[in-house]
PDB file of C-alpha atoms and ligand atoms in Angstrom:
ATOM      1  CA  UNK A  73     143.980  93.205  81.798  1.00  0.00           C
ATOM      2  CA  UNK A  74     143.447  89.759  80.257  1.00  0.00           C
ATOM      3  CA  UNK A  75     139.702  88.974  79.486  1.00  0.00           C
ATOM      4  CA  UNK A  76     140.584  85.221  79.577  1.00  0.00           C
ATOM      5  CA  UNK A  77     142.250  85.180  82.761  1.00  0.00           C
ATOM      6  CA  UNK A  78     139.192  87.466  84.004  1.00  0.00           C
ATOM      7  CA  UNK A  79     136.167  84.875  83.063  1.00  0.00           C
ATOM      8  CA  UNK A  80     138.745  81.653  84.269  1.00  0.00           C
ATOM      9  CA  UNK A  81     138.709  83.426  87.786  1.00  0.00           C
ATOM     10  CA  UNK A  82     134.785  84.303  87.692  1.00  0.00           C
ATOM     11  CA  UNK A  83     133.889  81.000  86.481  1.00  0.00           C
ATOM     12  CA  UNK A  84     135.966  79.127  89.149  1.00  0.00           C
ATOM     13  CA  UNK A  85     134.807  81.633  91.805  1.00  0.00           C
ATOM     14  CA  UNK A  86     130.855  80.486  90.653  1.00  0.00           C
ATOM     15  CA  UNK A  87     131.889  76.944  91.047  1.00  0.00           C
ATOM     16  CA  UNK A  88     132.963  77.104  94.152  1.00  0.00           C
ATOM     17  CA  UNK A  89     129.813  79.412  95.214  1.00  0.00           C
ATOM     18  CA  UNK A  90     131.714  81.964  96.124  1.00  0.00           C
ATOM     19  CA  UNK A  91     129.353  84.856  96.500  1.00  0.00           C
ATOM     20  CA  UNK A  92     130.990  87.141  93.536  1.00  0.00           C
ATOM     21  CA  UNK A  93     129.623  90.835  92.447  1.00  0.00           C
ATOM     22  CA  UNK A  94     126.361  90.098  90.154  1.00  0.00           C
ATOM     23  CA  UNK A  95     126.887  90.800  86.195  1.00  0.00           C
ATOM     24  CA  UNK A  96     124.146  93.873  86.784  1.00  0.00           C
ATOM     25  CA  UNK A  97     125.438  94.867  90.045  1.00  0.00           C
ATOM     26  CA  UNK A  98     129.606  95.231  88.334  1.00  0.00           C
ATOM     27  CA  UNK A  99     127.872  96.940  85.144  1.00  0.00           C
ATOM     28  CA  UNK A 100     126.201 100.088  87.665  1.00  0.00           C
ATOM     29  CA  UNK A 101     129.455 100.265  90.056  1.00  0.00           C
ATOM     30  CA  UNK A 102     131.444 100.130  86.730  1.00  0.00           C
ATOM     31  CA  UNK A 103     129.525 103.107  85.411  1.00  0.00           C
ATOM     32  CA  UNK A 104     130.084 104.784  88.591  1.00  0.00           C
ATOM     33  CA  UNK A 105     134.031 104.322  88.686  1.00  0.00           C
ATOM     34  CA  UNK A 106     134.463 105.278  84.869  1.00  0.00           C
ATOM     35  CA  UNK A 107     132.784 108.559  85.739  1.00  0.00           C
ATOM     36  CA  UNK A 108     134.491 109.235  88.607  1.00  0.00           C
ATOM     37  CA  UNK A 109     137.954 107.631  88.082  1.00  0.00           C
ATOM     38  CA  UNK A 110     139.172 107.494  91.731  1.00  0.00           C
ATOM     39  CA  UNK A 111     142.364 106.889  92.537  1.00  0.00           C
ATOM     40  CA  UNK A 112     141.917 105.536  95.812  1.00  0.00           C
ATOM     41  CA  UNK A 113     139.424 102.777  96.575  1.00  0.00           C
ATOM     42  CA  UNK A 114     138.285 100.825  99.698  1.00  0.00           C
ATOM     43  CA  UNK A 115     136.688  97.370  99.427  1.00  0.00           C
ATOM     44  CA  UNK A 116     135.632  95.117 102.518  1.00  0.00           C
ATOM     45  CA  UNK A 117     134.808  91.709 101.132  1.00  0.00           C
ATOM     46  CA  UNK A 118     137.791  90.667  98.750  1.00  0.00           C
ATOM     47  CA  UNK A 119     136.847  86.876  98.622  1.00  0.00           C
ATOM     48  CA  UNK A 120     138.884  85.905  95.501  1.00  0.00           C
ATOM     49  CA  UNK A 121     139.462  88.846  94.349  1.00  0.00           C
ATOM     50  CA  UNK A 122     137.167  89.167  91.119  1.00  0.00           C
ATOM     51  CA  UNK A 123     135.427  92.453  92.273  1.00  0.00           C
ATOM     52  CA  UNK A 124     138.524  94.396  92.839  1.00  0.00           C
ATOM     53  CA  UNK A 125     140.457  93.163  89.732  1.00  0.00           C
ATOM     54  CA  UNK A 126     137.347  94.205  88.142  1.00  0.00           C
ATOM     55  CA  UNK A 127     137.388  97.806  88.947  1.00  0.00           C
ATOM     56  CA  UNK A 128     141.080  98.004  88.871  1.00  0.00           C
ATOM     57  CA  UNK A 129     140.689  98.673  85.469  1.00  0.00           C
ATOM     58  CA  UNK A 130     138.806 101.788  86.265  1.00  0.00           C
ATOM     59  CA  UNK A 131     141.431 103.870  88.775  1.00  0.00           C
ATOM     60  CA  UNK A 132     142.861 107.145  88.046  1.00  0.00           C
ATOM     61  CA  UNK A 133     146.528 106.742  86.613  1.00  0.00           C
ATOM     62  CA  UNK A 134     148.849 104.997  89.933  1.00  0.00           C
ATOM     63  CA  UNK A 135     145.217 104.766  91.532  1.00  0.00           C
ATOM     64  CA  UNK A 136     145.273 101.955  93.870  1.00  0.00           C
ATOM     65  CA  UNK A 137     142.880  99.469  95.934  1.00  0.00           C
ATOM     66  CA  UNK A 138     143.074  98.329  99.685  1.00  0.00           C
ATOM     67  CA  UNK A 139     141.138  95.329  99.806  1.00  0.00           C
ATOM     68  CA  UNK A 140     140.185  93.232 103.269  1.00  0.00           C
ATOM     69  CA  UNK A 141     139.525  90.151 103.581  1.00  0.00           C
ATOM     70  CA  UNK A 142     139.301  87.820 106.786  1.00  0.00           C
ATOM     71  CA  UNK A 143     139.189  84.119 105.261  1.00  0.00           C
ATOM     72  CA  UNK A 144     142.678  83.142 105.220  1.00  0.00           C
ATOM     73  CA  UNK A 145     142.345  80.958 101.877  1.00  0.00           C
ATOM     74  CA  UNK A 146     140.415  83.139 100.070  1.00  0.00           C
ATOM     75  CA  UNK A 147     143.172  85.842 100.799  1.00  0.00           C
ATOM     76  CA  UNK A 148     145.915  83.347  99.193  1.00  0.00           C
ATOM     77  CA  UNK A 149     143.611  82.664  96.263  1.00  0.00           C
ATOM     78  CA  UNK A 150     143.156  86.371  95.875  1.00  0.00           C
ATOM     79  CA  UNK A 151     146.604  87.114  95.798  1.00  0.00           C
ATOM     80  CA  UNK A 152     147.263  84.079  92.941  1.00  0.00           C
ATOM     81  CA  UNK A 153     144.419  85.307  91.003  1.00  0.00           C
ATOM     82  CA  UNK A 154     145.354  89.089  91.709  1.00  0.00           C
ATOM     83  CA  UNK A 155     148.895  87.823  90.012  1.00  0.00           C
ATOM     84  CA  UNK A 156     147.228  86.363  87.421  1.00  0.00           C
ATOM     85  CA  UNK A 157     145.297  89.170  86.266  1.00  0.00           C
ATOM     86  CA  UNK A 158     148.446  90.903  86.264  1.00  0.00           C
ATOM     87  CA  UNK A 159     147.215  93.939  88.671  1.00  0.00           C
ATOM     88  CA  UNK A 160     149.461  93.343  91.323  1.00  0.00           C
ATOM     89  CA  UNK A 161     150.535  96.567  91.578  1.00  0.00           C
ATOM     90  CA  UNK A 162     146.910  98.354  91.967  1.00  0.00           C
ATOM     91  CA  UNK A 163     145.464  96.150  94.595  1.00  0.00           C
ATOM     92  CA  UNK A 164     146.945  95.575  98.817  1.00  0.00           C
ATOM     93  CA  UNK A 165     145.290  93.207 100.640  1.00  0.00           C
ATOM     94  CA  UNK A 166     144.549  93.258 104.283  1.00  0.00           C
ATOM     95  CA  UNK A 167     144.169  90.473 105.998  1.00  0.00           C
ATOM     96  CA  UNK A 168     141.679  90.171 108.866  1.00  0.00           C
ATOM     97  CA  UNK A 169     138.827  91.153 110.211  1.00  0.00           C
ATOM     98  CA  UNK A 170     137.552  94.663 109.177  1.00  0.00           C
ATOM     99  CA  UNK A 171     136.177  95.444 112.166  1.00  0.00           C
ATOM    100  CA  UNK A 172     139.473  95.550 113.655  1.00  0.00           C
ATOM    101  CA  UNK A 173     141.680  96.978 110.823  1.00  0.00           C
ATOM    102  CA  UNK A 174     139.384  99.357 109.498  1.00  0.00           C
ATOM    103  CA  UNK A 175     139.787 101.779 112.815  1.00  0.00           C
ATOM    104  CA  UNK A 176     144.060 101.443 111.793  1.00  0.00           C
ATOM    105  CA  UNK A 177     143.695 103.173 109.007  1.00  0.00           C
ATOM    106  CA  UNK A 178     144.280 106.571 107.918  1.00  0.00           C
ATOM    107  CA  UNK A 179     144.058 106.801 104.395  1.00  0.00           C
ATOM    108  CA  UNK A 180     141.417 108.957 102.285  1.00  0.00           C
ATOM    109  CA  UNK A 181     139.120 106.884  99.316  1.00  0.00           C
ATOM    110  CA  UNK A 182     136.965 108.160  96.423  1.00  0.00           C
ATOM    111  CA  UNK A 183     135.065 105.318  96.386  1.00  0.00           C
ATOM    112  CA  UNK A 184     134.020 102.571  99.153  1.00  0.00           C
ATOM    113  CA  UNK A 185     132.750  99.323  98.280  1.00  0.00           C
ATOM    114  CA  UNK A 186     130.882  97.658 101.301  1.00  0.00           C
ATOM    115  CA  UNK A 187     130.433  93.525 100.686  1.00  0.00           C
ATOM    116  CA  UNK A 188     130.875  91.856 103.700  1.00  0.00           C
ATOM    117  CA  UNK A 189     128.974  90.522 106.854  1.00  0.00           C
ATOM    118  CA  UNK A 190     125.915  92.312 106.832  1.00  0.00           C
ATOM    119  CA  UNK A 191     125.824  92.728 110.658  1.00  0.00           C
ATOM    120  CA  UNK A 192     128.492  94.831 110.459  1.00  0.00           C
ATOM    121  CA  UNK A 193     127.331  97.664 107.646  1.00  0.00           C
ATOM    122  CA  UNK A 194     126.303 100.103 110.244  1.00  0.00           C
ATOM    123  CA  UNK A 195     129.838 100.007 111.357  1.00  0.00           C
ATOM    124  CA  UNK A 196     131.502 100.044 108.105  1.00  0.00           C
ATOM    125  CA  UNK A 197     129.355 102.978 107.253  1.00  0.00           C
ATOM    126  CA  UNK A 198     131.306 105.248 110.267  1.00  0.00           C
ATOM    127  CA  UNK A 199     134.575 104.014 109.315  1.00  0.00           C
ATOM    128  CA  UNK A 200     133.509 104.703 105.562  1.00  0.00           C
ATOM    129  CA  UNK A 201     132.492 108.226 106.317  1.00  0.00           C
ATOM    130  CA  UNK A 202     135.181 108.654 108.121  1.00  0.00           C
ATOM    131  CA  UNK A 203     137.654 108.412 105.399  1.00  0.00           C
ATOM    132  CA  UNK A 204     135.621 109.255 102.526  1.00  0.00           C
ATOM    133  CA  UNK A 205     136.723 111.945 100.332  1.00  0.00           C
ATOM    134  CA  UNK A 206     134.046 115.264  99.429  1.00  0.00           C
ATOM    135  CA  UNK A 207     132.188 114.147  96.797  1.00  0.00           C
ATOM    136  CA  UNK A 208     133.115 110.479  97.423  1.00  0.00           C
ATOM    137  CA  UNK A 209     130.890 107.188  96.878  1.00  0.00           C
ATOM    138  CA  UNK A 210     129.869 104.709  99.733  1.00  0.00           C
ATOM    139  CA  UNK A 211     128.467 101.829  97.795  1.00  0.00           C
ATOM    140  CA  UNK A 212     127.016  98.508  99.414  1.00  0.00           C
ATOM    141  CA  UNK A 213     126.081  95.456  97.534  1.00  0.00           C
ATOM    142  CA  UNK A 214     123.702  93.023  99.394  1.00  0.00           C
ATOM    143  CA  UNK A 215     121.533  95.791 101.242  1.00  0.00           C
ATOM    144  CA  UNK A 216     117.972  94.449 100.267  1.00  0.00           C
ATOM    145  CA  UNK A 217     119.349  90.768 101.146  1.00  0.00           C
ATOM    146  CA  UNK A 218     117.027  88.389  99.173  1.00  0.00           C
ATOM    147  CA  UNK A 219     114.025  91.122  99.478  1.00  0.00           C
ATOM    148  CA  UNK A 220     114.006  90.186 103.584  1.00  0.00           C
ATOM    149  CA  UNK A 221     114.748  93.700 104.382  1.00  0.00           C
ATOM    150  CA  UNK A 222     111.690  95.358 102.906  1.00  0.00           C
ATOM    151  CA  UNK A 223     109.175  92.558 103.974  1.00  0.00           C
ATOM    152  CA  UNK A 224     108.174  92.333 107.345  1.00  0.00           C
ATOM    153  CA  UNK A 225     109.709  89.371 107.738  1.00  0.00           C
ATOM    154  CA  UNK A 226     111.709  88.713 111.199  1.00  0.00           C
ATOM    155  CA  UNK A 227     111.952  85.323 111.651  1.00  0.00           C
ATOM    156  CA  UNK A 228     114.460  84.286 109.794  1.00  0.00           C
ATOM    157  CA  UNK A 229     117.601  82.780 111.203  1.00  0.00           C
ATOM    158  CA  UNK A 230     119.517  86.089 109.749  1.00  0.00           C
ATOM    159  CA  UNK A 231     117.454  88.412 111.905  1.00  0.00           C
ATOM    160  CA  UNK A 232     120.537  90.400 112.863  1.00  0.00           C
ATOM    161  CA  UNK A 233     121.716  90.475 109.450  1.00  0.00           C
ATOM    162  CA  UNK A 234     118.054  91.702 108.307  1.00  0.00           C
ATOM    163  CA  UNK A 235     118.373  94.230 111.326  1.00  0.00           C
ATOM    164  CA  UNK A 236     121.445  95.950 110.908  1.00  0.00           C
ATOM    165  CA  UNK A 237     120.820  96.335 107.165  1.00  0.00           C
ATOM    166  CA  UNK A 238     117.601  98.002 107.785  1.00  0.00           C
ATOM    167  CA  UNK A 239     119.462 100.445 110.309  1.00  0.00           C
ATOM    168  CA  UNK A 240     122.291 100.908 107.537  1.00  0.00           C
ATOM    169  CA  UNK A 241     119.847 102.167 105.365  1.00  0.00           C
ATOM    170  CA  UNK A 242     118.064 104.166 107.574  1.00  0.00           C
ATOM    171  CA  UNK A 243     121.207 105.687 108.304  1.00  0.00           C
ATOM    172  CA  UNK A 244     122.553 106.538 104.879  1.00  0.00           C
ATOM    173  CA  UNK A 245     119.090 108.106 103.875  1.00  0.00           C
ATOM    174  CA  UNK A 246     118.794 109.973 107.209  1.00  0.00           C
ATOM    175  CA  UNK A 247     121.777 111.540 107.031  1.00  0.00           C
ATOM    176  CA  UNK A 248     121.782 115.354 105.416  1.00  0.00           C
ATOM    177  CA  UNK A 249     124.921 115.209 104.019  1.00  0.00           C
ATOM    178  CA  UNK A 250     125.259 112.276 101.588  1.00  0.00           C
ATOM    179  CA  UNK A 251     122.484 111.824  98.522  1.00  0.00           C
ATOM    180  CA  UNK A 252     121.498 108.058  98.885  1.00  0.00           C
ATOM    181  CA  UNK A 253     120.133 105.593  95.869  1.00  0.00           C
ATOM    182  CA  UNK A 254     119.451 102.397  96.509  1.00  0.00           C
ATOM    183  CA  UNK A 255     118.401 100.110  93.150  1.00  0.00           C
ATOM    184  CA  UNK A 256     117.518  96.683  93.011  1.00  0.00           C
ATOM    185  CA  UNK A 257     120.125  95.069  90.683  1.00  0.00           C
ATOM    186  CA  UNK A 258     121.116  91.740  92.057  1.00  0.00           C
ATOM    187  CA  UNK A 259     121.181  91.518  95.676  1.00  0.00           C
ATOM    188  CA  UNK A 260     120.321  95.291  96.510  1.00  0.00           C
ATOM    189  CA  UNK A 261     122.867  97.995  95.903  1.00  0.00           C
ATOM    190  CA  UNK A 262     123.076 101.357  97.632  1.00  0.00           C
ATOM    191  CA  UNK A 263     124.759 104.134  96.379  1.00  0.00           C
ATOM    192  CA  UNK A 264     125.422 107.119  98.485  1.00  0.00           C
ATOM    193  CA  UNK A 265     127.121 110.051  97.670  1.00  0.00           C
ATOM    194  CA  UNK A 266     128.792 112.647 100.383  1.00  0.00           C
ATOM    195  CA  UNK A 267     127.967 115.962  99.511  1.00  0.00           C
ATOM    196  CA  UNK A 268     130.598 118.678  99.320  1.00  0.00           C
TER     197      UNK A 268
HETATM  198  N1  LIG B 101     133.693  91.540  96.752  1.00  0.00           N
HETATM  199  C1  LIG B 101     133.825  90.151  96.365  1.00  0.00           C
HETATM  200  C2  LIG B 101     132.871  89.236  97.097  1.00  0.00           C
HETATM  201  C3  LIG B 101     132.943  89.336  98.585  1.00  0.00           C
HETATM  202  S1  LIG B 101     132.048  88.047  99.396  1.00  0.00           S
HETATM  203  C4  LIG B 101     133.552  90.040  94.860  1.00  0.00           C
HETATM  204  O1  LIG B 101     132.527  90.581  94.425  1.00  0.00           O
HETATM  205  O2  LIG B 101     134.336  89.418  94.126  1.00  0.00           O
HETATM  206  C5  LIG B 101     132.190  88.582 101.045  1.00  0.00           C
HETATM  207  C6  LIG B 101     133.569  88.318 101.644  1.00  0.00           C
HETATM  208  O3  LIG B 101     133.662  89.097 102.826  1.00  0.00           O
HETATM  209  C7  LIG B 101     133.794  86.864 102.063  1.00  0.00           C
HETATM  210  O4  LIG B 101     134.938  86.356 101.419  1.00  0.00           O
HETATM  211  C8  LIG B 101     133.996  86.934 103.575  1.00  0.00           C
HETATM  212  O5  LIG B 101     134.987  86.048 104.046  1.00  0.00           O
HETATM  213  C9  LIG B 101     134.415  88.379 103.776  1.00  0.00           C
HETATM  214  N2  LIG B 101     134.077  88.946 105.078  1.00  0.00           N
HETATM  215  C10 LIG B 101     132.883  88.875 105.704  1.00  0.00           C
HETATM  216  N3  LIG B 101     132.928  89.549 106.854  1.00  0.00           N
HETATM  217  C11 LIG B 101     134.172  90.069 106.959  1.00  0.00           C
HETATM  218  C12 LIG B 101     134.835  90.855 107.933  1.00  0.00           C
HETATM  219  N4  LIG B 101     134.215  91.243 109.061  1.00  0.00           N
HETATM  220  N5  LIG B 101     136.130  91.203 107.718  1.00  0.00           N
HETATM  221  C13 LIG B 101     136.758  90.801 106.595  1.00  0.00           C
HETATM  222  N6  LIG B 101     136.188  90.055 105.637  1.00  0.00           N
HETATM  223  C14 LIG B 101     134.916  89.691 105.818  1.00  0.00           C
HETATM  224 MG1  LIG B 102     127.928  90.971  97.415  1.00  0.00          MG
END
């Protein structure tokens, strides 16, 4: 992969305030994926593509990513960047809304990256676990959203956002058969592992 092309497409993603994978966030998922070399990864939340180039460096041998994105221009400036970076091969974009593609597929991931509307997390947990891999890694960027979801604080225009975040966290810690960790690089990242 080309380093140059790599910072062009982060720095133009920053400009335009697109809400890229934090520097500390990429380094932990990064460490994650070099362990664990997957060879099939799910990401929901491609915006321009930066995260997914990012860890395409860090698949198994003919590994690949399915990446979905609903923002129509994003998904064309994904694919140009995804070109550029020359991983073309490594990464398929869907495009629409995950909510309704992610119950059409069938496939089986090593790894799940969850960055997209945070209503939805509680849903993209099920459909996570559902075709997660034994010994596979649900991880979700954005869970502690600003620090509103471990203050009491309700009134905030993103209430449902603040709710269902709280509920996807209850979830992944309730639940006996994945070992949760959630750390507070960047935006809040939990890291959930299903047990074999
Ligand atoms: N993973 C990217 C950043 C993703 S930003 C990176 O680190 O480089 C979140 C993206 O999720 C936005 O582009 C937004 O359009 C998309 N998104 C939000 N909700 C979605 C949904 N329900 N289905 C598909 N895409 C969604
Ligand atoms: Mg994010």
């Amino acid at each position: 992969m080309n380093k140059i092309e790599l910072e062009k497409i982060k720095q133009q993603a920053l400009e335009e305030k697109i809400p890229i994978i934090m520097d500390d966030t990429l380094e932990v998922v990064i460490q994650i994926l070099n362990e664990k070399k997957p060879n099939r990864i799910l990401e929901i939340g491609t915006a321009v593509g930066y995260s997914a180039i990012c860890f395409s460096e860090y698949l198994s041998p003919n590994g690949l990513i399915d990446t979905i994105e609903r923002d129509e221009q994003r998904v064309i400036d994904a694919k140009e960047n995804i070109k550029k970076a020359e991983v073309e091969e490594k990464i398929n974009i869907y495009e629409g809304d995950a909510v309704e593609i992610l119950p059409t597929l069938e496939n089986n991931y090593d790894v799940v990256f969850i960055d997209a509307a945070k209503g939805k997390y509680p849903f993209f947990l099920n459909e996570a676990l559902r075709m997660l891999n034994k010994g596979g890694i649900i991880i979700a960027d954005n869970v502690l959203y600003k620090g509103y979801v471990m203050s009491d604080y309700n009134k905030h225009k993103q209430r449902t956002a603040v709710r269902n975040l709280r509920e996807y966290i209850a979830n992944i810690t309730e639940n006996p058969n994945l070992e949760t960790k959630i750390l507070e690089v960047g935006d809040g990242l939990a890291i959930s592992k299903k047990l074999n």
